[in-house]
Short mmCIF file of C-alpha atoms in Angstrom, two decimals:
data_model
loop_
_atom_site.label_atom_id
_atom_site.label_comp_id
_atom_site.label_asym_id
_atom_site.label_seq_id
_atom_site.Cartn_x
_atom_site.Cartn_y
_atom_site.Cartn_z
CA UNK A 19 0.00 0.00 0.00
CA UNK A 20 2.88 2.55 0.52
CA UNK A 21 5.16 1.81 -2.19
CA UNK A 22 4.14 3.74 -5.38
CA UNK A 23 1.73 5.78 -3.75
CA UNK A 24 3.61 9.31 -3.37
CA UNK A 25 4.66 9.19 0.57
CA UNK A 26 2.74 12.42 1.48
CA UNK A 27 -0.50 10.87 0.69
CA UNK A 28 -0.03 7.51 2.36
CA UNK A 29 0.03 6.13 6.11
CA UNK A 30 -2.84 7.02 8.66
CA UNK A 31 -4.56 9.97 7.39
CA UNK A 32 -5.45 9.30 3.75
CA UNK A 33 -6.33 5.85 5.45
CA UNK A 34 -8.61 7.59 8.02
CA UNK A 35 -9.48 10.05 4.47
CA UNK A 36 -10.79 7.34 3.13
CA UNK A 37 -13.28 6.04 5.95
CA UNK A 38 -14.44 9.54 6.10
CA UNK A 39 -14.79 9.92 2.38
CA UNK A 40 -17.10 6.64 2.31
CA UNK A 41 -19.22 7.87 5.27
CA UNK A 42 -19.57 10.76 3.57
CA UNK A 43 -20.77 9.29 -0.14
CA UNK A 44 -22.90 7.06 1.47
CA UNK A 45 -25.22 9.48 2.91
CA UNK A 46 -24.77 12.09 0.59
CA UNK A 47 -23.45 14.24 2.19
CA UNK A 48 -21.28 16.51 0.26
CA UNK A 49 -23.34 18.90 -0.87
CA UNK A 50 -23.41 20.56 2.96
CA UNK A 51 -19.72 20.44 2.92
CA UNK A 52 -18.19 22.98 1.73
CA UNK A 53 -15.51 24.91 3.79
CA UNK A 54 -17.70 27.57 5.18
CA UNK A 55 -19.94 24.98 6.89
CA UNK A 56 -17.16 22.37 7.47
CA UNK A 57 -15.29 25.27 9.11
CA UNK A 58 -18.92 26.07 11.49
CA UNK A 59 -18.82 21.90 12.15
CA UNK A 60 -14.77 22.65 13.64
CA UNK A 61 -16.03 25.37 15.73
CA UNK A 62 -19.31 23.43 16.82
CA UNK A 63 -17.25 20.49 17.99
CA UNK A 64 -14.70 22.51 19.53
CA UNK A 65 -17.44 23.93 21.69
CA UNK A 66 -18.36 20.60 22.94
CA UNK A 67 -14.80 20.42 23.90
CA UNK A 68 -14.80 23.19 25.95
CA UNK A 69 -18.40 22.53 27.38
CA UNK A 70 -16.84 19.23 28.79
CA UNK A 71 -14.08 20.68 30.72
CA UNK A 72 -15.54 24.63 31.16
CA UNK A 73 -16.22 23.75 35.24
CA UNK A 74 -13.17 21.80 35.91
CA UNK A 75 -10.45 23.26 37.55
CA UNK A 76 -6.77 23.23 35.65
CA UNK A 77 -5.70 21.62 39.12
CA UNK A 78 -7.94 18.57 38.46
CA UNK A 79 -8.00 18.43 34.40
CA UNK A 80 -5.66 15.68 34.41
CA UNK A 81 -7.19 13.51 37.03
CA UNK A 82 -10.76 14.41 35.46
CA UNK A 83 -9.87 13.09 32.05
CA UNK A 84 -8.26 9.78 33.45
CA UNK A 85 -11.52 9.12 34.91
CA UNK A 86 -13.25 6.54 32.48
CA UNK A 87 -16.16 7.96 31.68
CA UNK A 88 -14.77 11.64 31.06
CA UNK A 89 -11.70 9.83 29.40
CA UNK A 90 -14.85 8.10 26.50
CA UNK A 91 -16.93 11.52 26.37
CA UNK A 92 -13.64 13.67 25.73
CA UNK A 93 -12.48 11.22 23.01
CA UNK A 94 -15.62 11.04 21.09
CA UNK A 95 -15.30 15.21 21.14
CA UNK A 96 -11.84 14.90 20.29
CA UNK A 97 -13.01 13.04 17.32
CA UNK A 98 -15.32 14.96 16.60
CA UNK A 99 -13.07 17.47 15.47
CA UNK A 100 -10.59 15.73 13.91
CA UNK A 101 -13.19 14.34 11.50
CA UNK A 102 -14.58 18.27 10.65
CA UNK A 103 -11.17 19.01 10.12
CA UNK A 104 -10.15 16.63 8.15
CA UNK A 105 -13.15 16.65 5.92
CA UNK A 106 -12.62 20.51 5.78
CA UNK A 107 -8.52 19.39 4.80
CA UNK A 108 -10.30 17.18 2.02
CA UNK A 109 -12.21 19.87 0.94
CA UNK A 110 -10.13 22.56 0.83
CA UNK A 111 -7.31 19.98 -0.79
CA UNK A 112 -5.06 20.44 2.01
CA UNK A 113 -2.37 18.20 3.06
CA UNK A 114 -2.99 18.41 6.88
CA UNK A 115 0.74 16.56 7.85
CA UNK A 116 2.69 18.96 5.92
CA UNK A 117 0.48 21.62 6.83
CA UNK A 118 1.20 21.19 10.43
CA UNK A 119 4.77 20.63 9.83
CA UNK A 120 4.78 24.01 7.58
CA UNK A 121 3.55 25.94 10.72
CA UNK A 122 5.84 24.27 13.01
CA UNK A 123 8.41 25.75 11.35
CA UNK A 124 6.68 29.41 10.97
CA UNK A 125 6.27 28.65 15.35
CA UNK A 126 10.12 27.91 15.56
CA UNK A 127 10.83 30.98 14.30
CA UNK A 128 8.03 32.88 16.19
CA UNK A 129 8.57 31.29 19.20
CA UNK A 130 12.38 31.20 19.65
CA UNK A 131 13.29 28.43 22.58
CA UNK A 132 15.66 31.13 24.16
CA UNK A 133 12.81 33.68 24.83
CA UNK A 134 9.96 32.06 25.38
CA UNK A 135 11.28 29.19 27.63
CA UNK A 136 8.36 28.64 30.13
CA UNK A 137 6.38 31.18 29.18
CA UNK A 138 2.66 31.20 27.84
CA UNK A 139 2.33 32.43 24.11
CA UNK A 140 3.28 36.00 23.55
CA UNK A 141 -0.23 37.84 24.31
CA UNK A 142 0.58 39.97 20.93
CA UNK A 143 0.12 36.53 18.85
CA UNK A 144 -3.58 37.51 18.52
CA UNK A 145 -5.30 40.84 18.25
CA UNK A 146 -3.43 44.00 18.15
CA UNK B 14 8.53 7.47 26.43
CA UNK B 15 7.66 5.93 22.95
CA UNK B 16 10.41 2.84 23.24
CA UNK B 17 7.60 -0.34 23.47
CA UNK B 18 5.21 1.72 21.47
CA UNK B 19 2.46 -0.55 20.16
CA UNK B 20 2.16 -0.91 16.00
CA UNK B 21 -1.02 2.30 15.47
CA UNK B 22 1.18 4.49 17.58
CA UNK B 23 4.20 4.46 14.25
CA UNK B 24 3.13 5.93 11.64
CA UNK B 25 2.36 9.87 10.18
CA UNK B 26 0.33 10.51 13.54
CA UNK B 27 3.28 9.33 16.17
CA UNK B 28 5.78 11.15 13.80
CA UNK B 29 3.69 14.86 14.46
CA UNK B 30 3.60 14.13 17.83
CA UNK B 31 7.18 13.48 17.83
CA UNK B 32 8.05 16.88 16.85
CA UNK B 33 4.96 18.58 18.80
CA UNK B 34 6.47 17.12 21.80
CA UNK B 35 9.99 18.34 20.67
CA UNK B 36 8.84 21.74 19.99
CA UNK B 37 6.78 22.29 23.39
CA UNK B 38 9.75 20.61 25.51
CA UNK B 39 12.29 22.72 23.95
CA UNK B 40 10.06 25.71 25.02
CA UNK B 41 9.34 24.17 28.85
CA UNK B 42 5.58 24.56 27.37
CA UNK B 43 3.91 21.23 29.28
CA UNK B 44 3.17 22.91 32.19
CA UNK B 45 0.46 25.18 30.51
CA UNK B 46 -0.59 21.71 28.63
CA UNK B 47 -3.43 20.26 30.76
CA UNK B 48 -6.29 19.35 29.16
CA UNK B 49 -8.15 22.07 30.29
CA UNK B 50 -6.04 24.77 28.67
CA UNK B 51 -5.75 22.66 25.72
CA UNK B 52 -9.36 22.05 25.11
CA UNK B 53 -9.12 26.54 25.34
CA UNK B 54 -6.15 26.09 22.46
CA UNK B 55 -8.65 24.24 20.07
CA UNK B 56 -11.65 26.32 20.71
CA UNK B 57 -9.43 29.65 20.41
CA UNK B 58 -8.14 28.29 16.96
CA UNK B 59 -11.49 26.98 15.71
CA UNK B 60 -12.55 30.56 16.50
CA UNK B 61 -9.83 31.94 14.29
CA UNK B 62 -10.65 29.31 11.28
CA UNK B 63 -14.34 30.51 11.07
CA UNK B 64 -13.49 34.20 11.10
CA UNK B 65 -11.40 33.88 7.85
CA UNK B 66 -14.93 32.35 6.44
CA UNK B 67 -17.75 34.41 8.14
CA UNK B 68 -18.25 37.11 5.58
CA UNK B 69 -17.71 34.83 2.74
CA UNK B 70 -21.13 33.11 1.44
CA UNK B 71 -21.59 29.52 0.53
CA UNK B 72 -21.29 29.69 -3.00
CA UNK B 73 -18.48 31.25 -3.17
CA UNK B 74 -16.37 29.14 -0.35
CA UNK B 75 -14.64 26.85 -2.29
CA UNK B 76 -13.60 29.15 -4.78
CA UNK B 77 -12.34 31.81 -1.76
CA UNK B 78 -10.51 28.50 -0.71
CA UNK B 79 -8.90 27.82 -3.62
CA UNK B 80 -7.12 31.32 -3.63
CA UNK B 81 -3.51 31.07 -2.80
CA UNK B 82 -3.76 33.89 -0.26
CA UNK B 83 -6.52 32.57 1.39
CA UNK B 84 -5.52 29.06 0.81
CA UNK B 85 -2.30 29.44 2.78
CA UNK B 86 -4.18 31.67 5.60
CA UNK B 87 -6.81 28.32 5.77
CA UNK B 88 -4.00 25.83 5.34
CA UNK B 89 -2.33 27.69 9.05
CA UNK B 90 -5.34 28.05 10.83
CA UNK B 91 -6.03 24.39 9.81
CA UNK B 92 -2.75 23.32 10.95
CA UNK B 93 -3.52 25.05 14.36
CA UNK B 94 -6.42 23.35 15.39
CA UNK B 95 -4.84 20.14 14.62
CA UNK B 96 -1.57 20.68 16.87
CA UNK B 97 -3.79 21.77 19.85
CA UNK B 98 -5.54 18.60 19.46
CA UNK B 99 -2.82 16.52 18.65
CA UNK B 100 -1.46 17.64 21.93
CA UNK B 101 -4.46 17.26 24.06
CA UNK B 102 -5.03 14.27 22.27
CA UNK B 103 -0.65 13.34 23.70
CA UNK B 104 -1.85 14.65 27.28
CA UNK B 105 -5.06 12.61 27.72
CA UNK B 106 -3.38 9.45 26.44
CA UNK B 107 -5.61 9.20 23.39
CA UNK B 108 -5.06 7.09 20.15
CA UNK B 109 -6.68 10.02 17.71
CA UNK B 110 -6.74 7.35 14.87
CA UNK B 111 -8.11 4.93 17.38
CA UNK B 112 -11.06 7.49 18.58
CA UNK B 113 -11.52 8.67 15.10
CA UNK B 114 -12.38 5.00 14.08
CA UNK B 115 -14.37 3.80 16.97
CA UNK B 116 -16.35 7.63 16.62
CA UNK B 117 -17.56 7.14 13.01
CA UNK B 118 -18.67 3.55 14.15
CA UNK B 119 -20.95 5.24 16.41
CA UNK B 120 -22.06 7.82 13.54
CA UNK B 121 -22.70 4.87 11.44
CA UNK B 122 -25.42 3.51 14.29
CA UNK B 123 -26.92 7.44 14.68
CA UNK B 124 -26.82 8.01 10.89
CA UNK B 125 -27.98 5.20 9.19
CA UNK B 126 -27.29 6.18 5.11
CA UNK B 127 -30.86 5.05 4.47
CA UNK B 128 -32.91 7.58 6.12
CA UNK B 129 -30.25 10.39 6.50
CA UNK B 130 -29.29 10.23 2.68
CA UNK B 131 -29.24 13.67 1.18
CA UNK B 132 -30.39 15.62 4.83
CA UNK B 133 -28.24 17.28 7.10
CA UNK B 134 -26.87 15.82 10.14
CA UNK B 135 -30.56 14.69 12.74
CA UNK B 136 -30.93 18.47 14.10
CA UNK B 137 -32.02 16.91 17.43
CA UNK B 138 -28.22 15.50 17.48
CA UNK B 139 -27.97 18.85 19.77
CA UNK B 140 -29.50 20.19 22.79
CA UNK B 141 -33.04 19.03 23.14
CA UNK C 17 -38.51 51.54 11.54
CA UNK C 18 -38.75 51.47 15.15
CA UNK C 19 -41.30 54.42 15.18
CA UNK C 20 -44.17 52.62 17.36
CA UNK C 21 -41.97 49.92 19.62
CA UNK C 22 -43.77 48.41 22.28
CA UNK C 23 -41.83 49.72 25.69
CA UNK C 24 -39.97 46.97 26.58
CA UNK C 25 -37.36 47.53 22.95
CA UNK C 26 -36.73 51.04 24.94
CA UNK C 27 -34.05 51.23 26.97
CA UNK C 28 -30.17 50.41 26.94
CA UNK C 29 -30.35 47.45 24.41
CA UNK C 30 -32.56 49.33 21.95
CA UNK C 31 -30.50 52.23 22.41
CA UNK C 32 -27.52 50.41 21.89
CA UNK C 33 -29.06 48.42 19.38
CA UNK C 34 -29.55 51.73 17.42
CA UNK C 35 -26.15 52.88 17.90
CA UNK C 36 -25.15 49.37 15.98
CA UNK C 37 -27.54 49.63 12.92
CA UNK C 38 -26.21 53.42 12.13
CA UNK C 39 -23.22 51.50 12.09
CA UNK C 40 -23.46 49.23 9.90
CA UNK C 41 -25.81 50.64 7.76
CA UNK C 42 -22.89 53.73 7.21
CA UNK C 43 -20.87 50.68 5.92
CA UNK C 44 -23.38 48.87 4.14
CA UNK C 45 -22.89 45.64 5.66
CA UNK C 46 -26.60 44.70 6.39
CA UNK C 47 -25.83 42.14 3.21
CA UNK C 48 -23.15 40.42 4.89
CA UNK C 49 -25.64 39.83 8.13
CA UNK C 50 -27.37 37.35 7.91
CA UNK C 51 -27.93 35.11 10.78
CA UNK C 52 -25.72 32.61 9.18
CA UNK C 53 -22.59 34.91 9.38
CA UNK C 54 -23.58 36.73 12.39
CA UNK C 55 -23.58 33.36 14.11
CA UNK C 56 -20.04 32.55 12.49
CA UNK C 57 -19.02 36.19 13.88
CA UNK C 58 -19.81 35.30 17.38
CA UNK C 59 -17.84 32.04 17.33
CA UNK C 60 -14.94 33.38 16.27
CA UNK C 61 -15.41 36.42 18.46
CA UNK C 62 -15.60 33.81 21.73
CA UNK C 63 -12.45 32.47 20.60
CA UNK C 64 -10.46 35.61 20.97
CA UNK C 65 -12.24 35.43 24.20
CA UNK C 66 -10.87 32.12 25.19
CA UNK C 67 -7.79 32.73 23.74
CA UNK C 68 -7.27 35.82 26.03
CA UNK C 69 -6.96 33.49 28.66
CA UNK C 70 -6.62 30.14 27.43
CA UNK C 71 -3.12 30.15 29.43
CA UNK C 72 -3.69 31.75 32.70
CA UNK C 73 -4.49 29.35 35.92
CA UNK C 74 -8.25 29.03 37.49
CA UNK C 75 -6.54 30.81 40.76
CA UNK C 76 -4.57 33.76 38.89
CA UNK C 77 -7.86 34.50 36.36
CA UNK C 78 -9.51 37.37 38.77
CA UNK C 79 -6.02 38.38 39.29
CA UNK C 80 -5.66 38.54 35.51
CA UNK C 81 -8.49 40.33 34.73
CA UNK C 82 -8.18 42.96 37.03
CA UNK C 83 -4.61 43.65 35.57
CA UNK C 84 -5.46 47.35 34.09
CA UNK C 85 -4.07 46.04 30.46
CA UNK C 86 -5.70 42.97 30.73
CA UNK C 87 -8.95 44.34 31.61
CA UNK C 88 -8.80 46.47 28.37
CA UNK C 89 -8.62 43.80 26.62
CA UNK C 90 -11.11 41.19 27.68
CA UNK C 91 -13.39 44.58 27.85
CA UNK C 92 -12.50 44.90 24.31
CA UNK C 93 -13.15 41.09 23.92
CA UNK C 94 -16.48 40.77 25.45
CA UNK C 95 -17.63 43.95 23.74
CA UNK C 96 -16.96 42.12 20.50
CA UNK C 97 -19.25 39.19 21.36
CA UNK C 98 -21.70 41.24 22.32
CA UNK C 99 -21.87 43.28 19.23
CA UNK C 100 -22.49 40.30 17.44
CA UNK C 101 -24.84 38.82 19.09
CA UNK C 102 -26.90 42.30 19.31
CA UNK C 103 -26.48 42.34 15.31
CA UNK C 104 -27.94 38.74 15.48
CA UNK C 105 -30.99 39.27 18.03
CA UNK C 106 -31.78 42.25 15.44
CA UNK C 107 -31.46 40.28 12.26
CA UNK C 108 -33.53 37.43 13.88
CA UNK C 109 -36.17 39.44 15.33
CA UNK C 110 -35.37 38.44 18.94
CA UNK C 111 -35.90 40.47 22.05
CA UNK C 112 -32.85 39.46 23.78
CA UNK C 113 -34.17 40.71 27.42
CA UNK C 114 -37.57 38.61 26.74
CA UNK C 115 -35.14 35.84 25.30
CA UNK C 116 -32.90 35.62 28.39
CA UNK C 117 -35.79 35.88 31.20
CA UNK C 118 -37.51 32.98 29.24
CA UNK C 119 -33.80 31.38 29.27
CA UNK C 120 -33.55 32.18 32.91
CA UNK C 121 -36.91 30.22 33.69
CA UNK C 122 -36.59 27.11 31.93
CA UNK C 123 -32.81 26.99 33.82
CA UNK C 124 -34.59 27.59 37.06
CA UNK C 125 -36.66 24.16 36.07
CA UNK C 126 -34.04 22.17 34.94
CA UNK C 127 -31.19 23.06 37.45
CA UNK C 128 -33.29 23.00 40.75
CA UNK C 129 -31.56 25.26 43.09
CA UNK C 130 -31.44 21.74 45.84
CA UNK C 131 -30.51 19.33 44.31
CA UNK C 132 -28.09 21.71 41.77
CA UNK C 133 -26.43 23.90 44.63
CA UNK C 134 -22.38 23.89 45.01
CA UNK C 135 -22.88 21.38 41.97
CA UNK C 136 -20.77 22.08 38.87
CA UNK C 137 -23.71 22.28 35.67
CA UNK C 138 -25.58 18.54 35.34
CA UNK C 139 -22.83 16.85 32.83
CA UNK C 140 -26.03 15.31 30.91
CA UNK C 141 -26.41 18.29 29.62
CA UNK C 142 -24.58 18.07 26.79
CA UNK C 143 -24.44 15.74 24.35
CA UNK C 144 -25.14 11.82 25.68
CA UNK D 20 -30.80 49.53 44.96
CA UNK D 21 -31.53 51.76 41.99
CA UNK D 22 -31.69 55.32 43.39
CA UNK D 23 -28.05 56.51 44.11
CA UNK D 24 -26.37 54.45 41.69
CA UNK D 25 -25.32 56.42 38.41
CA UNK D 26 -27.74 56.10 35.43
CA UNK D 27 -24.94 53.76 33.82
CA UNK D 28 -26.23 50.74 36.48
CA UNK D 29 -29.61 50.89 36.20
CA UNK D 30 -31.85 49.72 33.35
CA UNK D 31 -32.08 46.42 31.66
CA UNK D 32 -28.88 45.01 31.74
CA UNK D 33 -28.28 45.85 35.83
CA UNK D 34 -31.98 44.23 36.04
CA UNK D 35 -31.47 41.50 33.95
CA UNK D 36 -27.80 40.84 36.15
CA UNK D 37 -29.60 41.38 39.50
CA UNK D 38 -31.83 37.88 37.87
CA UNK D 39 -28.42 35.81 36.82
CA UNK D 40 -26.87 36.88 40.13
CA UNK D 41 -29.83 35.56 41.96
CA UNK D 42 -29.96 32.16 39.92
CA UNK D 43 -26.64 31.75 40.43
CA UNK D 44 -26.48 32.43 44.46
CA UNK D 45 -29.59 30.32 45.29
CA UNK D 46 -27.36 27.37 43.38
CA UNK D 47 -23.56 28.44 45.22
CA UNK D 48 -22.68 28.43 41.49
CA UNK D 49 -20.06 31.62 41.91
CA UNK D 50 -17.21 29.07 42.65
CA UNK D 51 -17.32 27.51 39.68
CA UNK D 52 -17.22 31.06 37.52
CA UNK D 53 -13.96 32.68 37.56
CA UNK D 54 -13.39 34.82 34.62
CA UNK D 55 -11.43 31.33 32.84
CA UNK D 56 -14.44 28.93 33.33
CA UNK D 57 -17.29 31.58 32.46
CA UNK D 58 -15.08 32.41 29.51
CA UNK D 59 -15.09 28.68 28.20
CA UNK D 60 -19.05 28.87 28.85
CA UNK D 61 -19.15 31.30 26.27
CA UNK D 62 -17.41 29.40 23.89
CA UNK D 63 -19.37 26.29 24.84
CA UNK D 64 -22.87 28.49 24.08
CA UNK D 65 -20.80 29.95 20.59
CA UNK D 66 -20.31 26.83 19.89
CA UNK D 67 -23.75 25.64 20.28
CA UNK D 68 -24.98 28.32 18.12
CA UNK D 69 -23.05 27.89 14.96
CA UNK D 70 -24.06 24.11 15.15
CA UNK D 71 -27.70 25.53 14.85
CA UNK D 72 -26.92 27.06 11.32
CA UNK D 73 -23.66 25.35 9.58
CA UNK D 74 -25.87 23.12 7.13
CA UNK D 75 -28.34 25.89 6.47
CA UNK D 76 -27.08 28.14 3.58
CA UNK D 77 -26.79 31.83 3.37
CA UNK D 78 -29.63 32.46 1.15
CA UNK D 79 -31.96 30.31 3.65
CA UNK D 80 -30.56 31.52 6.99
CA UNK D 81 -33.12 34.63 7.17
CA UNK D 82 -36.17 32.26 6.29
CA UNK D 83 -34.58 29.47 8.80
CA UNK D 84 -34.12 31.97 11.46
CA UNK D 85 -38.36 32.54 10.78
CA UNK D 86 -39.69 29.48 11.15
CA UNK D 87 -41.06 29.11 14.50
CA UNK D 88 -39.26 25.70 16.25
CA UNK D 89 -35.61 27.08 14.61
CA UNK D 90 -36.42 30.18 15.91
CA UNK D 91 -37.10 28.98 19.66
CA UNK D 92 -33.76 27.53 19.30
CA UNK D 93 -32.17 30.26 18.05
CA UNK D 94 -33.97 32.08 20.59
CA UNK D 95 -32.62 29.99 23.69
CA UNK D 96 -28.98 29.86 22.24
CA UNK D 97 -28.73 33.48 21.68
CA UNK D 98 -29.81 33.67 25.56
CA UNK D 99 -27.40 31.54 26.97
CA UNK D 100 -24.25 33.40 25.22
CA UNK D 101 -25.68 36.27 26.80
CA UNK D 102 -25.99 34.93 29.83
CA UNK D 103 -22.55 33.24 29.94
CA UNK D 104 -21.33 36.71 28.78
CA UNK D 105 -23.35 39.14 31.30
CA UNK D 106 -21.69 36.85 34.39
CA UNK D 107 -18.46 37.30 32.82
CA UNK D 108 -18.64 40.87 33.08
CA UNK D 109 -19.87 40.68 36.37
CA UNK D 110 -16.68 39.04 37.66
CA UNK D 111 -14.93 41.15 35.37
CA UNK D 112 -16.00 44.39 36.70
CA UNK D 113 -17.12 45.07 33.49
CA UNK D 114 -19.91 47.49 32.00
CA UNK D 115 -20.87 45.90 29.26
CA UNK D 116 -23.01 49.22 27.61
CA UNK D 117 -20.08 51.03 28.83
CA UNK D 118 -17.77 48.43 27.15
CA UNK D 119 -19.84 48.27 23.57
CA UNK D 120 -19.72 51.87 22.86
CA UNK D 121 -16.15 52.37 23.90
CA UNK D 122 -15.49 49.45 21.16
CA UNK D 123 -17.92 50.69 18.30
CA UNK D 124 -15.79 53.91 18.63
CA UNK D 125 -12.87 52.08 18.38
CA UNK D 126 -14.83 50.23 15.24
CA UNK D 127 -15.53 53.34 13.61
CA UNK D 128 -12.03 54.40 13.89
CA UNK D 129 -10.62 50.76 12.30
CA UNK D 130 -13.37 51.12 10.15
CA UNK D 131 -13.90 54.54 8.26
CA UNK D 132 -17.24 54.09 6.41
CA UNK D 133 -15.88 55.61 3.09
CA UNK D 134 -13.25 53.33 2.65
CA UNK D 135 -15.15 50.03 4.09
CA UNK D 136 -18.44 50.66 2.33
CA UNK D 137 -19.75 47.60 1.15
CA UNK D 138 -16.75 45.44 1.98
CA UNK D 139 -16.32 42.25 4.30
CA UNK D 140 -14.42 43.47 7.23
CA UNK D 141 -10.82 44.28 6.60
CA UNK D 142 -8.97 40.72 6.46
CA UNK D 143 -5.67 41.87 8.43
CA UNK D 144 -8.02 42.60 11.13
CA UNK D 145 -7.09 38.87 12.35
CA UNK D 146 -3.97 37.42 13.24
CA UNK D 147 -0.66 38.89 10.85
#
């Protein structure tokens, strides 16, 4: 399976690409996907995130999500997003590995290890 | 940390992680990690991938996508949502391909592709 | 428009409310309103919320937000949100007073102050 | 409560907080909402919102919105990202009229209505 294939394209997340894809065909679903709505489904899932962890205290948010039931209902959100955002990758025909890779790099060089050793984000990254 | 590492953890996902994990411990970064702040880290950045589509309609999304300015803009804020869940997913010890998997079994049993063939996702999937 | 409103769209939201229409109508963005957007504007407007303090601790945040720069800011933040949201109660036709006493009531039913009290939000919720 | 306190404190939005702070006493809820946690609520509630309208297009979002069951649910989301957002300001010592017309001036400033006229908001307005 990963021989001639060109290496970007193979391993785990064409694989999981192509579950989605299927899903996706099957029910005919498509047609709502373009990246506008696919980018509301990212943001609707990644409010179920939050809403699972909003009343828990930073001091327990390990503990909580070892717990076995919070550990299930966080990994279905978890999923949940990872499947908008891949559909919205699909969509939008990006390569979400070298993507993420791509804006490592643009961190390392916004985020020199020297100066921002053990401290949060630099508040200026958002919002001037 | 990865030496015994079960077969699904090799592969494109493990390699990310490899580097995310590189990046934040080069930067003393875990400590602001938990999955609390995380879950805040998706959220913020699924917040920043729907503002670049807000004001731009349906019909012409893919088309907005598919410029290289804005394709490059998408392609980072893309790329940032993933590495905030990639790393909650590295904090709360789950498999993302695993809970990717096991979650579209589920949407399989909620969505059967007979009666929810050419209809948007069950609205009474949220808050009753 | 608003020539014979019923008493209860006087008063600071209707006044602020007008303040917002001159607004946009000065900019002609009424055609980029639509509930659709306005609902994508709030999302992305909470995540510059969360994102404001996606790194600071449970026990520093009233700390935080009392900081005189940091107060501009989430100020600046919640403003935001709240501009949005007024833009979507008028495109929508909601009374957002009415809207949140009705809110208030059917939370005063569902989370009974004895059985709710010192108790984080039910967990069920959201999402089964 | 109402007499000696400047105009700024009175009216809806001190009424409709004098409601939220009594829901929330009655329930000992005010541990739980620290500027951090109430912040994530209104993410949770953003969240919640856009998942009403990412299938429904932008030419049927204003007819959506009008149809009476979407528009109870509109109704009841719209109230709890207020809500979430008037009890942030509370802990936040912030005045949210106050805070709205400080930022539309800073709007009209960022955004002079001859040169924005019938444009999408600027695009540099989010992250460089």
């Amino acid at each position: 399976m990963t021989s001639p294939t060109p290496p970007a394209n193979t391993g785990q997340l064409a694989t999981l690409l192509d579950e989605l894809r299927r899903f996706v065909a099957e029910r005919e679903w498509a047609q709502f996907h373009d990246p506008k709505n696919l980018s509301m489904a990212v943001a609707s899932e990644a409010g179920e995130l939050v809403a699972l962890l909003r009343w828990v205290r930073n001091d327990d948010a390990d503990a909580f999500v070892r717990q076995p039931e919070n550990h299930a209902r966080l990994r279905a959100e978890v999923a949940d997003v990872a499947i908008s955002l891949l559909l919205l990758c699909d969509r939008a025909a990006i390569d979400l590995q070298k993507a993420i890779l791509d804006k490592l790099e643009v961190n390392r060089r916004n985020y020199p290890a020297e100066s921002t050793r053990g401290r949060a984000e630099r508040p200026e990254r958002h919002r001037p």
